[in-house]
Amino acid sequence: LQAAGPVIYERESKFGTVVVTDEGNNTRALRFGRDGVRQSLVKLDDPEHLALAYTAVALTGLTLCAEPKRILVIGLGGGTLPRFLRHHYAEATIDAVDINPEVAIAAITQLGFREDAAMRIHIADGRKFVESVREPYDAIFLDAYGADSVPVHLTTSEFMAAVRRALRPNGVVVGNVW
């Protein structure tokens, strides 16, 4: 997970350095810091490509709910998960939230993420976004990571209670705790 290809994009942010590396074969990785592990691995011409094993496992959570109409992803990263979801749930509304605007810029300019009328990036703290939800979601993916861990305020029982309130009664929450 640590070996990196050539750096093609690097920007400082108040949350650390956002780096995109060229991994070959039309694939790019998002990292936090030049020596950081891959946060996302995106094959630019294939929205179905899930190179990091946890993303395929996370999607199995969708078997526990009906066809999702509203999906929330906390932690945009390179946009791999929202891109896959858009490809398979073309009619769904997908909200992707990331606290770091530089991550969103990298996802759009370097990693092939495209917003559309029903798939939007929100630059916000994931906790505050969840606490402000007015219309519940069918599926919520918790995939927010700093350089090496989940931000602590996204691991509390209070946050999980807010997530539950933001979810439809028959909805599903999937959390990446790698």
GROMACS .gro file of N, CA and C in nm:
model
  534
    1LEU      N    1   0.081  -0.121   0.000
    1LEU     CA    2   0.000   0.000   0.000
    1LEU      C    3   0.085   0.126   0.000
    2GLN      N    4   0.212   0.116   0.038
    2GLN     CA    5   0.294   0.236   0.052
    2GLN      C    6   0.364   0.278  -0.077
    3ALA      N    7   0.406   0.181  -0.161
    3ALA     CA    8   0.482   0.215  -0.280
    3ALA      C    9   0.401   0.310  -0.368
    4ALA      N   10   0.469   0.414  -0.416
    4ALA     CA   11   0.399   0.516  -0.493
    4ALA      C   12   0.464   0.536  -0.628
    5GLY      N   13   0.381   0.566  -0.727
    5GLY     CA   14   0.432   0.606  -0.856
    5GLY      C   15   0.469   0.754  -0.853
    6PRO      N   16   0.500   0.811  -0.969
    6PRO     CA   17   0.537   0.952  -0.975
    6PRO      C   18   0.424   1.043  -0.927
    7VAL      N   19   0.461   1.148  -0.856
    7VAL     CA   20   0.364   1.247  -0.808
    7VAL      C   21   0.323   1.333  -0.927
    8ILE      N   22   0.190   1.343  -0.950
    8ILE     CA   23   0.139   1.427  -1.058
    8ILE      C   24   0.060   1.546  -1.006
    9TYR      N   25   0.032   1.544  -0.876
    9TYR     CA   26  -0.047   1.652  -0.815
    9TYR      C   27  -0.014   1.655  -0.668
   10GLU      N   28   0.008   1.775  -0.615
   10GLU     CA   29   0.038   1.789  -0.472
   10GLU      C   30  -0.008   1.927  -0.426
   11ARG      N   31  -0.092   1.929  -0.324
   11ARG     CA   32  -0.143   2.055  -0.270
   11ARG      C   33  -0.146   2.047  -0.118
   12GLU      N   34  -0.107   2.158  -0.056
   12GLU     CA   35  -0.115   2.169   0.088
   12GLU      C   36  -0.256   2.211   0.127
   13SER      N   37  -0.300   2.162   0.242
   13SER     CA   38  -0.428   2.206   0.297
   13SER      C   39  -0.411   2.214   0.447
   14LYS      N   40  -0.509   2.271   0.514
   14LYS     CA   41  -0.498   2.278   0.661
   14LYS      C   42  -0.512   2.140   0.725
   15PHE      N   43  -0.546   2.038   0.644
   15PHE     CA   44  -0.558   1.902   0.695
   15PHE      C   45  -0.439   1.815   0.654
   16GLY      N   46  -0.340   1.875   0.590
   16GLY     CA   47  -0.223   1.800   0.545
   16GLY      C   48  -0.208   1.810   0.395
   17THR      N   49  -0.112   1.736   0.343
   17THR     CA   50  -0.080   1.741   0.200
   17THR      C   51  -0.162   1.637   0.125
   18VAL      N   52  -0.227   1.681   0.018
   18VAL     CA   53  -0.303   1.593  -0.070
   18VAL      C   54  -0.215   1.563  -0.191
   19VAL      N   55  -0.192   1.435  -0.216
   19VAL     CA   56  -0.102   1.392  -0.322
   19VAL      C   57  -0.175   1.294  -0.413
   20VAL      N   58  -0.156   1.310  -0.543
   20VAL     CA   59  -0.204   1.212  -0.640
   20VAL      C   60  -0.082   1.158  -0.713
   21THR      N   61  -0.073   1.025  -0.720
   21THR     CA   62   0.037   0.960  -0.789
   21THR      C   63  -0.015   0.880  -0.907
   22ASP      N   64   0.068   0.870  -1.009
   22ASP     CA   65   0.035   0.790  -1.127
   22ASP      C   66   0.084   0.648  -1.100
   23GLU      N   67  -0.010   0.554  -1.096
   23GLU     CA   68   0.022   0.414  -1.064
   23GLU      C   69   0.035   0.328  -1.189
   24GLY      N   70   0.027   0.390  -1.307
   24GLY     CA   71   0.037   0.316  -1.433
   24GLY      C   72  -0.098   0.257  -1.472
   25ASN      N   73  -0.109   0.214  -1.596
   25ASN     CA   74  -0.229   0.149  -1.647
   25ASN      C   75  -0.354   0.235  -1.629
   26ASN      N   76  -0.338   0.367  -1.649
   26ASN     CA   77  -0.448   0.463  -1.637
   26ASN      C   78  -0.509   0.465  -1.497
   27THR      N   79  -0.427   0.437  -1.397
   27THR     CA   80  -0.471   0.431  -1.258
   27THR      C   81  -0.395   0.534  -1.177
   28ARG      N   82  -0.469   0.602  -1.088
   28ARG     CA   83  -0.408   0.702  -1.001
   28ARG      C   84  -0.448   0.677  -0.857
   29ALA      N   85  -0.359   0.716  -0.768
   29ALA     CA   86  -0.384   0.699  -0.624
   29ALA      C   87  -0.390   0.834  -0.555
   30LEU      N   88  -0.481   0.845  -0.460
   30LEU     CA   89  -0.488   0.961  -0.371
   30LEU      C   90  -0.420   0.922  -0.241
   31ARG      N   91  -0.333   1.008  -0.193
   31ARG     CA   92  -0.259   0.984  -0.069
   31ARG      C   93  -0.261   1.112   0.015
   32PHE      N   94  -0.244   1.094   0.143
   32PHE     CA   95  -0.224   1.208   0.231
   32PHE      C   96  -0.078   1.208   0.269
   33GLY      N   97   0.000   1.292   0.201
   33GLY     CA   98   0.145   1.296   0.216
   33GLY      C   99   0.211   1.207   0.112
   34ARG      N  100   0.331   1.243   0.071
   34ARG     CA  101   0.404   1.166  -0.031
   34ARG      C  102   0.426   1.022   0.010
   35ASP      N  103   0.446   0.998   0.138
   35ASP     CA  104   0.470   0.861   0.186
   35ASP      C  105   0.347   0.796   0.245
   36GLY      N  106   0.231   0.859   0.227
   36GLY     CA  107   0.108   0.806   0.284
   36GLY      C  108   0.057   0.684   0.208
   37VAL      N  109  -0.024   0.607   0.277
   37VAL     CA  110  -0.087   0.492   0.212
   37VAL      C  111  -0.191   0.541   0.113
   38ARG      N  112  -0.228   0.455   0.022
   38ARG     CA  113  -0.331   0.490  -0.075
   38ARG      C  114  -0.465   0.502  -0.004
   39GLN      N  115  -0.526   0.617  -0.014
   39GLN     CA  116  -0.660   0.639   0.039
   39GLN      C  117  -0.764   0.597  -0.064
   40SER      N  118  -0.731   0.615  -0.190
   40SER     CA  119  -0.817   0.576  -0.302
   40SER      C  120  -0.728   0.533  -0.417
   41LEU      N  121  -0.779   0.441  -0.496
   41LEU     CA  122  -0.711   0.397  -0.616
   41LEU      C  123  -0.816   0.397  -0.727
   42VAL      N  124  -0.797   0.484  -0.826
   42VAL     CA  125  -0.898   0.509  -0.927
   42VAL      C  126  -0.844   0.471  -1.065
   43LYS      N  127  -0.918   0.388  -1.135
   43LYS     CA  128  -0.890   0.361  -1.276
   43LYS      C  129  -0.975   0.460  -1.355
   44LEU      N  130  -0.910   0.555  -1.420
   44LEU     CA  131  -0.979   0.671  -1.477
   44LEU      C  132  -1.089   0.635  -1.576
   45ASP      N  133  -1.070   0.530  -1.653
   45ASP     CA  134  -1.167   0.496  -1.757
   45ASP      C  135  -1.263   0.385  -1.716
   46ASP      N  136  -1.268   0.349  -1.587
   46ASP     CA  137  -1.353   0.239  -1.544
   46ASP      C  138  -1.415   0.267  -1.407
   47PRO      N  139  -1.538   0.322  -1.405
   47PRO     CA  140  -1.603   0.354  -1.276
   47PRO      C  141  -1.638   0.230  -1.193
   48GLU      N  142  -1.631   0.111  -1.253
   48GLU     CA  143  -1.661  -0.011  -1.179
   48GLU      C  144  -1.537  -0.072  -1.113
   49HIS      N  145  -1.421  -0.022  -1.146
   49HIS     CA  146  -1.297  -0.078  -1.095
   49HIS      C  147  -1.282  -0.047  -0.946
   50LEU      N  148  -1.276  -0.151  -0.866
   50LEU     CA  149  -1.258  -0.136  -0.720
   50LEU      C  150  -1.128  -0.205  -0.682
   51ALA      N  151  -1.019  -0.132  -0.688
   51ALA     CA  152  -0.887  -0.190  -0.664
   51ALA      C  153  -0.860  -0.219  -0.517
   52LEU      N  154  -0.914  -0.137  -0.428
   52LEU     CA  155  -0.892  -0.159  -0.285
   52LEU      C  156  -1.002  -0.250  -0.234
   53ALA      N  157  -0.963  -0.360  -0.173
   53ALA     CA  158  -1.057  -0.467  -0.136
   53ALA      C  159  -1.172  -0.418  -0.048
   54TYR      N  160  -1.146  -0.325   0.041
   54TYR     CA  161  -1.252  -0.282   0.134
   54TYR      C  162  -1.372  -0.223   0.061
   55THR      N  163  -1.351  -0.160  -0.056
   55THR     CA  164  -1.464  -0.099  -0.125
   55THR      C  165  -1.564  -0.204  -0.174
   56ALA      N  166  -1.514  -0.315  -0.226
   56ALA     CA  167  -1.605  -0.423  -0.269
   56ALA      C  168  -1.679  -0.481  -0.150
   57VAL      N  169  -1.610  -0.497  -0.039
   57VAL     CA  170  -1.674  -0.549   0.082
   57VAL      C  171  -1.780  -0.451   0.132
   58ALA      N  172  -1.749  -0.322   0.130
   58ALA     CA  173  -1.845  -0.221   0.177
   58ALA      C  174  -1.974  -0.227   0.097
   59LEU      N  175  -1.965  -0.253  -0.030
   59LEU     CA  176  -2.084  -0.255  -0.115
   59LEU      C  177  -2.177  -0.371  -0.083
   60THR      N  178  -2.129  -0.474  -0.019
   60THR     CA  179  -2.217  -0.585   0.018
   60THR      C  180  -2.325  -0.540   0.115
   61GLY      N  181  -2.302  -0.430   0.184
   61GLY     CA  182  -2.404  -0.375   0.274
   61GLY      C  183  -2.532  -0.339   0.202
   62LEU      N  184  -2.523  -0.310   0.073
   62LEU     CA  185  -2.642  -0.273  -0.004
   62LEU      C  186  -2.739  -0.390  -0.020
   63THR      N  187  -2.692  -0.511   0.003
   63THR     CA  188  -2.784  -0.626  -0.004
   63THR      C  189  -2.883  -0.626   0.111
   64LEU      N  190  -2.858  -0.544   0.211
   64LEU     CA  191  -2.945  -0.539   0.328
   64LEU      C  192  -3.053  -0.432   0.320
   65CYS      N  193  -3.059  -0.360   0.209
   65CYS     CA  194  -3.165  -0.260   0.194
   65CYS      C  195  -3.224  -0.270   0.054
   66ALA      N  196  -3.342  -0.214   0.039
   66ALA     CA  197  -3.405  -0.210  -0.093
   66ALA      C  198  -3.323  -0.119  -0.184
   67GLU      N  199  -3.362  -0.109  -0.309
   67GLU     CA  200  -3.293  -0.023  -0.405
   67GLU      C  201  -3.278   0.118  -0.346
   68PRO      N  202  -3.155   0.162  -0.321
   68PRO     CA  203  -3.137   0.292  -0.257
   68PRO      C  204  -3.170   0.408  -0.351
   69LYS      N  205  -3.245   0.502  -0.298
   69LYS     CA  206  -3.280   0.623  -0.374
   69LYS      C  207  -3.195   0.741  -0.328
   70ARG      N  208  -3.152   0.737  -0.200
   70ARG     CA  209  -3.067   0.843  -0.144
   70ARG      C  210  -2.950   0.778  -0.073
   71ILE      N  211  -2.828   0.819  -0.115
   71ILE     CA  212  -2.706   0.760  -0.061
   71ILE      C  213  -2.616   0.873  -0.012
   72LEU      N  214  -2.557   0.852   0.104
   72LEU     CA  215  -2.462   0.947   0.162
   72LEU      C  216  -2.328   0.877   0.179
   73VAL      N  217  -2.222   0.942   0.133
   73VAL     CA  218  -2.086   0.892   0.152
   73VAL      C  219  -2.010   0.998   0.229
   74ILE      N  220  -1.969   0.965   0.350
   74ILE     CA  221  -1.888   1.055   0.431
   74ILE      C  222  -1.742   1.018   0.407
   75GLY      N  223  -1.669   1.107   0.343
   75GLY     CA  224  -1.531   1.081   0.303
   75GLY      C  225  -1.524   1.057   0.153
   76LEU      N  226  -1.504   1.160   0.076
   76LEU     CA  227  -1.501   1.148  -0.070
   76LEU      C  228  -1.377   1.074  -0.119
   77GLY      N  229  -1.261   1.108  -0.063
   77GLY     CA  230  -1.138   1.049  -0.116
   77GLY      C  231  -1.129   1.076  -0.266
   78GLY      N  232  -1.090   0.976  -0.341
   78GLY     CA  233  -1.079   0.990  -0.485
   78GLY      C  234  -1.211   0.977  -0.558
   79GLY      N  235  -1.318   0.949  -0.486
   79GLY     CA  236  -1.450   0.937  -0.547
   79GLY      C  237  -1.481   0.800  -0.601
   80THR      N  238  -1.401   0.700  -0.568
   80THR     CA  239  -1.422   0.565  -0.620
   80THR      C  240  -1.560   0.511  -0.585
   81LEU      N  241  -1.597   0.519  -0.459
   81LEU     CA  242  -1.725   0.465  -0.414
   81LEU      C  243  -1.843   0.541  -0.477
   82PRO      N  244  -1.847   0.675  -0.473
   82PRO     CA  245  -1.958   0.743  -0.540
   82PRO      C  246  -1.965   0.716  -0.690
   83ARG      N  247  -1.851   0.706  -0.758
   83ARG     CA  248  -1.851   0.675  -0.902
   83ARG      C  249  -1.914   0.539  -0.928
   84PHE      N  250  -1.877   0.441  -0.848
   84PHE     CA  251  -1.934   0.307  -0.863
   84PHE      C  252  -2.084   0.310  -0.838
   85LEU      N  253  -2.123   0.378  -0.732
   85LEU     CA  254  -2.266   0.387  -0.698
   85LEU      C  255  -2.344   0.457  -0.809
   86ARG      N  256  -2.290   0.565  -0.866
   86ARG     CA  257  -2.357   0.636  -0.975
   86ARG      C  258  -2.375   0.542  -1.094
   87HIS      N  259  -2.274   0.462  -1.123
   87HIS     CA  260  -2.281   0.370  -1.237
   87HIS      C  261  -2.393   0.267  -1.219
   88HIS      N  262  -2.411   0.218  -1.097
   88HIS     CA  263  -2.509   0.112  -1.072
   88HIS      C  264  -2.644   0.161  -1.022
   89TYR      N  265  -2.651   0.282  -0.971
   89TYR     CA  266  -2.776   0.340  -0.921
   89TYR      C  267  -2.794   0.477  -0.985
   90ALA      N  268  -2.815   0.474  -1.116
   90ALA     CA  269  -2.819   0.596  -1.196
   90ALA      C  270  -2.927   0.694  -1.152
   91GLU      N  271  -3.033   0.646  -1.092
   91GLU     CA  272  -3.144   0.732  -1.050
   91GLU      C  273  -3.129   0.784  -0.907
   92ALA      N  274  -3.032   0.734  -0.835
   92ALA     CA  275  -3.016   0.772  -0.694
   92ALA      C  276  -2.957   0.912  -0.679
   93THR      N  277  -2.994   0.976  -0.569
   93THR     CA  278  -2.927   1.098  -0.526
   93THR      C  279  -2.809   1.054  -0.441
   94ILE      N  280  -2.691   1.104  -0.473
   94ILE     CA  281  -2.569   1.067  -0.400
   94ILE      C  282  -2.503   1.194  -0.350
   95ASP      N  283  -2.489   1.203  -0.219
   95ASP     CA  284  -2.419   1.314  -0.156
   95ASP      C  285  -2.286   1.262  -0.103
   96ALA      N  286  -2.177   1.324  -0.145
   96ALA     CA  287  -2.044   1.288  -0.097
   96ALA      C  288  -1.991   1.406  -0.017
   97VAL      N  289  -1.949   1.379   0.106
   97VAL     CA  290  -1.905   1.484   0.197
   97VAL      C  291  -1.757   1.466   0.229
   98ASP      N  292  -1.683   1.574   0.220
   98ASP     CA  293  -1.543   1.572   0.262
   98ASP      C  294  -1.511   1.707   0.326
   99ILE      N  295  -1.437   1.702   0.434
   99ILE     CA  296  -1.402   1.824   0.504
   99ILE      C  297  -1.293   1.903   0.431
  100ASN      N  298  -1.218   1.835   0.346
  100ASN     CA  299  -1.101   1.896   0.285
  100ASN      C  300  -1.130   1.938   0.140
  101PRO      N  301  -1.137   2.068   0.114
  101PRO     CA  302  -1.165   2.111  -0.024
  101PRO      C  303  -1.058   2.066  -0.123
  102GLU      N  304  -0.934   2.049  -0.077
  102GLU     CA  305  -0.827   2.004  -0.167
  102GLU      C  306  -0.850   1.860  -0.212
  103VAL      N  307  -0.914   1.777  -0.129
  103VAL     CA  308  -0.948   1.641  -0.170
  103VAL      C  309  -1.050   1.646  -0.283
  104ALA      N  310  -1.150   1.732  -0.269
  104ALA     CA  311  -1.252   1.745  -0.373
  104ALA      C  312  -1.190   1.796  -0.503
  105ILE      N  313  -1.103   1.893  -0.494
  105ILE     CA  314  -1.037   1.946  -0.614
  105ILE      C  315  -0.956   1.837  -0.683
  106ALA      N  316  -0.881   1.759  -0.605
  106ALA     CA  317  -0.802   1.649  -0.662
  106ALA      C  318  -0.893   1.544  -0.726
  107ALA      N  319  -1.005   1.511  -0.660
  107ALA     CA  320  -1.098   1.411  -0.715
  107ALA      C  321  -1.152   1.456  -0.850
  108ILE      N  322  -1.183   1.584  -0.861
  108ILE     CA  323  -1.240   1.636  -0.986
  108ILE      C  324  -1.133   1.654  -1.093
  109THR      N  325  -1.022   1.717  -1.059
  109THR     CA  326  -0.923   1.753  -1.161
  109THR      C  327  -0.826   1.642  -1.196
  110GLN      N  328  -0.805   1.547  -1.105
  110GLN     CA  329  -0.703   1.444  -1.127
  110GLN      C  330  -0.756   1.300  -1.130
  111LEU      N  331  -0.875   1.278  -1.072
  111LEU     CA  332  -0.920   1.141  -1.052
  111LEU      C  333  -1.053   1.107  -1.122
  112GLY      N  334  -1.098   1.194  -1.208
  112GLY     CA  335  -1.213   1.164  -1.293
  112GLY      C  336  -1.349   1.173  -1.229
  113PHE      N  337  -1.359   1.231  -1.109
  113PHE     CA  338  -1.490   1.244  -1.045
  113PHE      C  339  -1.568   1.354  -1.115
  114ARG      N  340  -1.696   1.326  -1.143
  114ARG     CA  341  -1.782   1.423  -1.208
  114ARG      C  342  -1.911   1.437  -1.130
  115GLU      N  343  -1.937   1.559  -1.085
  115GLU     CA  344  -2.067   1.586  -1.024
  115GLU      C  345  -2.172   1.591  -1.134
  116ASP      N  346  -2.296   1.566  -1.095
  116ASP     CA  347  -2.407   1.583  -1.186
  116ASP      C  348  -2.525   1.636  -1.104
  117ALA      N  349  -2.640   1.646  -1.164
  117ALA     CA  350  -2.756   1.704  -1.095
  117ALA      C  351  -2.792   1.628  -0.968
  118ALA      N  352  -2.761   1.499  -0.962
  118ALA     CA  353  -2.800   1.418  -0.846
  118ALA      C  354  -2.681   1.360  -0.771
  119MET      N  355  -2.560   1.395  -0.808
  119MET     CA  356  -2.441   1.351  -0.734
  119MET      C  357  -2.354   1.472  -0.707
  120ARG      N  358  -2.352   1.513  -0.581
  120ARG     CA  359  -2.287   1.637  -0.543
  120ARG      C  360  -2.182   1.614  -0.435
  121ILE      N  361  -2.079   1.696  -0.439
  121ILE     CA  362  -1.980   1.703  -0.332
  121ILE      C  363  -2.021   1.815  -0.238
  122HIS      N  364  -2.013   1.788  -0.109
  122HIS     CA  365  -2.037   1.889  -0.006
  122HIS      C  366  -1.909   1.903   0.074
  123ILE      N  367  -1.855   2.024   0.079
  123ILE     CA  368  -1.737   2.049   0.160
  123ILE      C  369  -1.787   2.084   0.299
  124ALA      N  370  -1.773   1.988   0.389
  124ALA     CA  371  -1.826   2.006   0.525
  124ALA      C  372  -1.766   1.901   0.616
  125ASP      N  373  -1.771   1.927   0.742
  125ASP     CA  374  -1.738   1.827   0.843
  125ASP      C  375  -1.847   1.720   0.838
  126GLY      N  376  -1.809   1.595   0.828
  126GLY     CA  377  -1.906   1.486   0.817
  126GLY      C  378  -2.004   1.481   0.932
  127ARG      N  379  -1.956   1.510   1.052
  127ARG     CA  380  -2.045   1.507   1.168
  127ARG      C  381  -2.151   1.617   1.159
  128LYS      N  382  -2.107   1.738   1.128
  128LYS     CA  383  -2.203   1.849   1.117
  128LYS      C  384  -2.301   1.824   1.004
  129PHE      N  385  -2.254   1.768   0.893
  129PHE     CA  386  -2.343   1.738   0.782
  129PHE      C  387  -2.450   1.638   0.826
  130VAL      N  388  -2.409   1.530   0.890
  130VAL     CA  389  -2.504   1.427   0.936
  130VAL      C  390  -2.603   1.486   1.036
  131GLU      N  391  -2.554   1.568   1.126
  131GLU     CA  392  -2.642   1.627   1.227
  131GLU      C  393  -2.746   1.721   1.165
  132SER      N  394  -2.719   1.771   1.044
  132SER     CA  395  -2.812   1.866   0.981
  132SER      C  396  -2.904   1.800   0.878
  133VAL      N  397  -2.896   1.670   0.859
  133VAL     CA  398  -2.977   1.601   0.759
  133VAL      C  399  -3.126   1.618   0.789
  134ARG      N  400  -3.201   1.657   0.688
  134ARG     CA  401  -3.346   1.676   0.701
  134ARG      C  402  -3.424   1.562   0.634
  135GLU      N  403  -3.372   1.512   0.524
  135GLU     CA  404  -3.437   1.402   0.452
  135GLU      C  405  -3.348   1.279   0.467
  136PRO      N  406  -3.400   1.170   0.523
  136PRO     CA  407  -3.313   1.055   0.554
  136PRO      C  408  -3.261   0.983   0.430
  137TYR      N  409  -3.155   0.909   0.451
  137TYR     CA  410  -3.087   0.832   0.346
  137TYR      C  411  -3.123   0.684   0.358
  138ASP      N  412  -3.116   0.616   0.243
  138ASP     CA  413  -3.135   0.471   0.240
  138ASP      C  414  -3.006   0.398   0.275
  139ALA      N  415  -2.894   0.459   0.240
  139ALA     CA  416  -2.763   0.398   0.267
  139ALA      C  417  -2.665   0.509   0.303
  140ILE      N  418  -2.587   0.484   0.407
  140ILE     CA  419  -2.483   0.577   0.449
  140ILE      C  420  -2.353   0.500   0.459
  141PHE      N  421  -2.251   0.549   0.390
  141PHE     CA  422  -2.118   0.490   0.394
  141PHE      C  423  -2.027   0.584   0.474
  142LEU      N  424  -1.969   0.532   0.579
  142LEU     CA  425  -1.876   0.608   0.663
  142LEU      C  426  -1.735   0.568   0.621
  143ASP      N  427  -1.669   0.657   0.548
  143ASP     CA  428  -1.538   0.625   0.491
  143ASP      C  429  -1.444   0.743   0.504
  144ALA      N  430  -1.452   0.813   0.616
  144ALA     CA  431  -1.368   0.932   0.638
  144ALA      C  432  -1.242   0.891   0.712
  145TYR      N  433  -1.130   0.926   0.655
  145TYR     CA  434  -1.002   0.897   0.716
  145TYR      C  435  -0.911   1.017   0.709
  146GLY      N  436  -0.833   1.034   0.814
  146GLY     CA  437  -0.721   1.126   0.809
  146GLY      C  438  -0.603   1.047   0.754
  147ALA      N  439  -0.482   1.091   0.782
  147ALA     CA  440  -0.364   1.023   0.730
  147ALA      C  441  -0.354   0.879   0.779
  148ASP      N  442  -0.404   0.851   0.901
  148ASP     CA  443  -0.385   0.716   0.954
  148ASP      C  444  -0.500   0.665   1.041
  149SER      N  445  -0.609   0.738   1.051
  149SER     CA  446  -0.719   0.693   1.137
  149SER      C  447  -0.847   0.769   1.106
  150VAL      N  448  -0.956   0.718   1.160
  150VAL     CA  449  -1.084   0.787   1.150
  150VAL      C  450  -1.080   0.906   1.246
  151PRO      N  451  -1.123   1.024   1.204
  151PRO     CA  452  -1.128   1.137   1.298
  151PRO      C  453  -1.213   1.100   1.420
  152VAL      N  454  -1.161   1.129   1.537
  152VAL     CA  455  -1.222   1.084   1.662
  152VAL      C  456  -1.368   1.127   1.674
  153HIS      N  457  -1.401   1.247   1.631
  153HIS     CA  458  -1.539   1.294   1.647
  153HIS      C  459  -1.638   1.219   1.558
  154LEU      N  460  -1.586   1.134   1.468
  154LEU     CA  461  -1.672   1.049   1.386
  154LEU      C  462  -1.679   0.906   1.440
  155THR      N  463  -1.634   0.888   1.562
  155THR     CA  464  -1.636   0.754   1.622
  155THR      C  465  -1.715   0.748   1.752
  156THR      N  466  -1.777   0.858   1.790
  156THR     CA  467  -1.845   0.863   1.919
  156THR      C  468  -1.987   0.806   1.911
  157SER      N  469  -2.041   0.771   2.025
  157SER     CA  470  -2.179   0.723   2.028
  157SER      C  471  -2.276   0.834   1.987
  158GLU      N  472  -2.243   0.959   2.016
  158GLU     CA  473  -2.328   1.071   1.975
  158GLU      C  474  -2.333   1.083   1.823
  159PHE      N  475  -2.218   1.064   1.759
  159PHE     CA  476  -2.216   1.067   1.613
  159PHE      C  477  -2.298   0.952   1.556
  160MET      N  478  -2.281   0.833   1.612
  160MET     CA  479  -2.357   0.718   1.562
  160MET      C  480  -2.508   0.738   1.581
  161ALA      N  481  -2.548   0.804   1.689
  161ALA     CA  482  -2.690   0.834   1.709
  161ALA      C  483  -2.738   0.931   1.601
  162ALA      N  484  -2.655   1.028   1.565
  162ALA     CA  485  -2.692   1.121   1.457
  162ALA      C  486  -2.702   1.049   1.324
  163VAL      N  487  -2.611   0.954   1.301
  163VAL     CA  488  -2.617   0.874   1.178
  163VAL      C  489  -2.749   0.796   1.175
  164ARG      N  490  -2.787   0.739   1.286
  164ARG     CA  491  -2.913   0.663   1.293
  164ARG      C  492  -3.033   0.752   1.260
  165ARG      N  493  -3.031   0.875   1.310
  165ARG     CA  494  -3.141   0.969   1.282
  165ARG      C  495  -3.144   1.008   1.134
  166ALA      N  496  -3.029   1.004   1.067
  166ALA     CA  497  -3.019   1.043   0.926
  166ALA      C  498  -3.054   0.928   0.831
  167LEU      N  499  -3.092   0.814   0.888
  167LEU     CA  500  -3.115   0.692   0.810
  167LEU      C  501  -3.263   0.655   0.811
  168ARG      N  502  -3.312   0.609   0.698
  168ARG     CA  503  -3.449   0.556   0.692
  168ARG      C  504  -3.458   0.432   0.782
  169PRO      N  505  -3.577   0.399   0.830
  169PRO     CA  506  -3.592   0.282   0.919
  169PRO      C  507  -3.539   0.152   0.860
  170ASN      N  508  -3.549   0.133   0.730
  170ASN     CA  509  -3.500   0.009   0.670
  170ASN      C  510  -3.367   0.030   0.597
  171GLY      N  511  -3.296   0.138   0.630
  171GLY     CA  512  -3.170   0.170   0.565
  171GLY      C  513  -3.053   0.093   0.623
  172VAL      N  514  -2.937   0.118   0.566
  172VAL     CA  515  -2.815   0.048   0.606
  172VAL      C  516  -2.701   0.148   0.621
  173VAL      N  517  -2.617   0.123   0.721
  173VAL     CA  518  -2.494   0.200   0.742
  173VAL      C  519  -2.377   0.105   0.728
  174VAL      N  520  -2.278   0.147   0.651
  174VAL     CA  521  -2.156   0.067   0.633
  174VAL      C  522  -2.040   0.156   0.676
  175GLY      N  523  -1.957   0.105   0.766
  175GLY     CA  524  -1.843   0.182   0.814
  175GLY      C  525  -1.711   0.115   0.783
  176ASN      N  526  -1.616   0.193   0.732
  176ASN     CA  527  -1.481   0.144   0.709
  176ASN      C  528  -1.400   0.177   0.833
  177VAL      N  529  -1.358   0.074   0.904
  177VAL     CA  530  -1.279   0.094   1.026
  177VAL      C  531  -1.138   0.036   1.011
  178TRP      N  532  -1.088   0.029   0.890
  178TRP     CA  533  -0.956  -0.025   0.858
  178TRP      C  534  -0.850   0.036   0.946
   0.00000   0.00000   0.00000
